[in-house]
XYZ file of C-alpha atoms in Angstrom:
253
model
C 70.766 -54.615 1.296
C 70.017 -52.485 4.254
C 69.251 -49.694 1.877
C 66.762 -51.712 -0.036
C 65.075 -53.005 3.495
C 64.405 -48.916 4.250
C 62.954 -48.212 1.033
C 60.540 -51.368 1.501
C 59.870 -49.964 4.588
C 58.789 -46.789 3.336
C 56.627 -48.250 0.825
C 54.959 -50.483 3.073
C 54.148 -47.138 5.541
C 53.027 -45.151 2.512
C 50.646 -47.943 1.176
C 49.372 -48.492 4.358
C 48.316 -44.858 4.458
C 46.046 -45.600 1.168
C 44.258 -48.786 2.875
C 41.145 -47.988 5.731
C 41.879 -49.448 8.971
C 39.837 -49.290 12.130
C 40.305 -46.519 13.928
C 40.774 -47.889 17.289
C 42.430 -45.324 18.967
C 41.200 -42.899 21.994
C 40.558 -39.940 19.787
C 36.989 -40.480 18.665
C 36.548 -37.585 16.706
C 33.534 -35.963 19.109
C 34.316 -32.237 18.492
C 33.447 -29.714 16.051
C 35.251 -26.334 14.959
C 32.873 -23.537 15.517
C 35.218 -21.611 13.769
C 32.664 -19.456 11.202
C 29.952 -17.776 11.694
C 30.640 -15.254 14.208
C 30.052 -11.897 14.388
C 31.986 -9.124 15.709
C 30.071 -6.045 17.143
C 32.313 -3.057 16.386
C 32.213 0.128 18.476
C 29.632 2.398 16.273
C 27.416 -0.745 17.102
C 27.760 -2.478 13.549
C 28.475 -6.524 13.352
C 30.957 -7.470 10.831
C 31.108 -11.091 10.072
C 34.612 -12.889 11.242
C 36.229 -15.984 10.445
C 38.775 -17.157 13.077
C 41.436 -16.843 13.304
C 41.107 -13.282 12.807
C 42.454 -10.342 13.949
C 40.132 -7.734 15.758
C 41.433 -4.223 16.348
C 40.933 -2.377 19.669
C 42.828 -0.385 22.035
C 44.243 -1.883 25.454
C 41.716 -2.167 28.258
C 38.552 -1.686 25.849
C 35.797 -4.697 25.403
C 35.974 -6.526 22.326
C 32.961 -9.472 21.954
C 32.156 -11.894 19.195
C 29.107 -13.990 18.833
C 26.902 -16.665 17.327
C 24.069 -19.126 17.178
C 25.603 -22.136 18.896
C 25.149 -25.101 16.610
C 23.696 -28.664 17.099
C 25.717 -30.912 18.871
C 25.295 -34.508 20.649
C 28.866 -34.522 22.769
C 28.878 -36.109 26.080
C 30.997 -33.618 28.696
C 30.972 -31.109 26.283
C 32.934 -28.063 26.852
C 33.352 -25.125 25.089
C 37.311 -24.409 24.383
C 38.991 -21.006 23.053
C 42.326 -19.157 23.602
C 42.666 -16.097 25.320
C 45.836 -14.281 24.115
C 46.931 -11.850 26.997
C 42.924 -11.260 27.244
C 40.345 -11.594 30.106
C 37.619 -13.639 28.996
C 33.697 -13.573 29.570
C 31.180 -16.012 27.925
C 27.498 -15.123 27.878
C 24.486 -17.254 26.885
C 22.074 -14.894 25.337
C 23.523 -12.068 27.936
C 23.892 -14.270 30.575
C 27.276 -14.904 31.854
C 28.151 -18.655 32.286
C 31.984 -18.091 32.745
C 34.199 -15.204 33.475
C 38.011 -15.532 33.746
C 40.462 -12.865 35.360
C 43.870 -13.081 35.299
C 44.545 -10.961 38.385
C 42.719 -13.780 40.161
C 45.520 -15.807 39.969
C 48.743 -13.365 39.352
C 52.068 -13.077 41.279
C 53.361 -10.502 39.389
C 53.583 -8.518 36.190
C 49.619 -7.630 36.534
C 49.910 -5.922 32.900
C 50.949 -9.094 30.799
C 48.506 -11.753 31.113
C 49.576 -15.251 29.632
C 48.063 -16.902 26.863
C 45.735 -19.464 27.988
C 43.532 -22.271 26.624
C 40.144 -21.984 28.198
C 37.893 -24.358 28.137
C 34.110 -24.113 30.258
C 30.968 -26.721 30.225
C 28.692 -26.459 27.532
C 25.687 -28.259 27.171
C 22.678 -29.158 25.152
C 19.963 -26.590 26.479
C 22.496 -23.675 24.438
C 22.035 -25.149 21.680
C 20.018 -22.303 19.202
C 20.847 -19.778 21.384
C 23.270 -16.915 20.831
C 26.440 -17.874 22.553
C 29.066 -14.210 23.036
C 32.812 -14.293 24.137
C 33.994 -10.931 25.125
C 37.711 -10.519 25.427
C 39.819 -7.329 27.424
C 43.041 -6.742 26.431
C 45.987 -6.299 28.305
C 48.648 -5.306 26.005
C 49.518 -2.093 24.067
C 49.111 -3.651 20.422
C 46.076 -2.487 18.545
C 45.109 -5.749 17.397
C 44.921 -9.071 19.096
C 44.905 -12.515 17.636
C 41.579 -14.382 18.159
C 42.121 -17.893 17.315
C 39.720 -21.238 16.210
C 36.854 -22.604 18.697
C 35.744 -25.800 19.323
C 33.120 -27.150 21.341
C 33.044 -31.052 21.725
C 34.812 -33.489 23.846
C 37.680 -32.235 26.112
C 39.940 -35.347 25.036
C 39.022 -35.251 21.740
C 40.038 -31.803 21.337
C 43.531 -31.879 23.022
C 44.400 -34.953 21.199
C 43.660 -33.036 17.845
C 45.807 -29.711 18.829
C 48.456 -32.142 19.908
C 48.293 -33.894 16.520
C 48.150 -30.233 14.873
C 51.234 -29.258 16.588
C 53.560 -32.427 16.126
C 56.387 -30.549 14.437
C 57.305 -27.712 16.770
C 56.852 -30.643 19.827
C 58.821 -33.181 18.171
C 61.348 -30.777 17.246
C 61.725 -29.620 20.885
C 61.818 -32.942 22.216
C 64.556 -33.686 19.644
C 66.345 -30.340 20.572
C 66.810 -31.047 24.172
C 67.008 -34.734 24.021
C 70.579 -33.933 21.581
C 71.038 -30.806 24.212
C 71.624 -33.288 26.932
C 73.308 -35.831 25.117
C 76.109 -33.124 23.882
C 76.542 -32.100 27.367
C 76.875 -35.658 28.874
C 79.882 -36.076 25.817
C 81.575 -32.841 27.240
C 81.291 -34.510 30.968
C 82.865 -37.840 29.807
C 85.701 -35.479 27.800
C 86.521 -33.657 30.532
C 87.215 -36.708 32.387
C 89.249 -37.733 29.710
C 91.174 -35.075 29.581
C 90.484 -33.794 25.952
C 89.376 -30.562 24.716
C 85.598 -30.170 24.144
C 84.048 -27.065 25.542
C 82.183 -26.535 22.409
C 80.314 -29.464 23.088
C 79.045 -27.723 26.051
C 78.008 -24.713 24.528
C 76.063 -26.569 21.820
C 74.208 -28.410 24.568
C 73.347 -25.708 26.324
C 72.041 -23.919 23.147
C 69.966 -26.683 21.782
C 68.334 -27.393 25.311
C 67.443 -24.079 25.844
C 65.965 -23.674 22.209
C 63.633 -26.820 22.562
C 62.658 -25.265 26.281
C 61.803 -22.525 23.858
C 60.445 -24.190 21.222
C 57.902 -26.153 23.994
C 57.003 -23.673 26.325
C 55.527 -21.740 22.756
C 53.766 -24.548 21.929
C 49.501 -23.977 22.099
C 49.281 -27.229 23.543
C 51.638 -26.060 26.646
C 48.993 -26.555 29.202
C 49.332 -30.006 28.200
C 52.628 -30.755 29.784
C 53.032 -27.481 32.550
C 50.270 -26.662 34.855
C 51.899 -23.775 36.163
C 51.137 -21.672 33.125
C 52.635 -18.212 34.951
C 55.506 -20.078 35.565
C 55.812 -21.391 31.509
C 55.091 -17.833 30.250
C 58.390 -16.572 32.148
C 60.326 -19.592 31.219
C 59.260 -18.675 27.529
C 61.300 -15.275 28.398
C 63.999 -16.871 30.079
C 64.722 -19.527 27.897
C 64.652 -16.760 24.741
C 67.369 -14.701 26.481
C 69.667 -17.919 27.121
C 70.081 -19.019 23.835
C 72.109 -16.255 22.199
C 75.534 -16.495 24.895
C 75.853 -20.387 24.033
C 75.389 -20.194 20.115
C 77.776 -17.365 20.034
C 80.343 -18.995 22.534
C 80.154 -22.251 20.436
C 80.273 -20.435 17.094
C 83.997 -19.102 18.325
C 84.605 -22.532 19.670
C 84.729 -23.568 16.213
């Protein structure tokens, strides 16, 4: 009977997907992905036409710029949002710089490995037709860096949809470290039980640090850490945890 109630269930959700309701919550759709279109000016002066996500080639330290008509757009509080991967940032409105960001600004230490970052900078309606260019430095060694999708829009708006774009890896995590915890709470009440469960531990300890991992990746980070030096480290420390746990619990068994 029970059985029969879940499988109701899932029909009901699945109709209900088919049938329009009113979209009343707080996302209210007022961003755009300015994703095509752009142009990247290559270093014997040619523009090749991109489509983002893309990946640009160019050695470590040297200038690297896309750009594009901005398009038409009736936001209120619009901004402007890209990601710099390990990359200083400059935006320019027809070679006028609006926004410049520098991670040495703001670094403690390890000045060579900048974190990636979600930027997002005031836009507004007097750009629109004119020729909006992001120019990235890069700090790392690779020959090739990652430039991902931008959107220009509502703040809110735009957060809520990367949030809904990266449900799986966040309700994985949040899964991970919820069991994590749980697993190591069962070892505490064992132990004062007096029965054998170390591997309980070890488990724990694995799947928390994994969905640390698994969070701290996420692009929507900035979300839930403000510290994001801090989050880039705990993406390193968290990776070298998880291999002493999984192995000890592995034996365990």
């Amino acid at each position: 009977i029970y059985g029969i109630f879940v499988l109701a269930l899932a029909g009901f959700i699945i109709y209900s997907y088919t049938v329009p309701y009113p979209e009343d919550g707080f996302d209210d759709y007022n961003y755009k992905d300015i994703s095509q279109g752009w142009y990247n000016l290559l270093s014997d002066g040619q523009c090749q036409e991109v489509s983002l996500p893309a990946d640009l080639e160019f050695q470590k330290g040297n200038v690297s710029e896309i750009s594009r008509k901005v398009p038409w757009f009736n936001y209120e509080n619009c901004v402007l949002l890209f990601k710099s991967s390990h990359q200083d940032a400059d935006v320019y409105i027809d070679g006028n710089l609006i926004y410049s960001y520098r991670y040495n600004t703001i670094q403690r230490f390890n000045k060579g490995f900048a974190p990636s970052k979600l930027i997002a900078i005031p836009f507004y309606s007097q750009y629109i037709g004119h020729t909006v260019t992001i120019r990235f430095i890069n700090y790392q060694k690779d020959i090739t860096y990652n430039c991902d999708r931008i959107y220009i829009g509502d703040k809110i708006s735009i957060v809520y949809f990367l949030i809904r774009k990266s449900w799986f890896p966040l309700f994985t995590s949040m899964l991970l470290m919820i069991m994590g915890c749980i697993l190591m709470i069962y070892f505490v009440f064992n132990v004062i039980q007096r029965y054998p469960g170390s591997d309980y531990l070890y488990m724990g300890v694995y799947m928390l640090f994994m969905g640390l991992w698994l969070l701290v990746q996420s692009d929507v980070r900035q979300v839930f850490f403000d510290n994001i030096l801090l989050v880039r480290n705990m993406e390193f420390f968290s990776l070298m945890m998880i291999g002493i746990p999984f192995i000890m619990t592995i034996d365990h068994i």
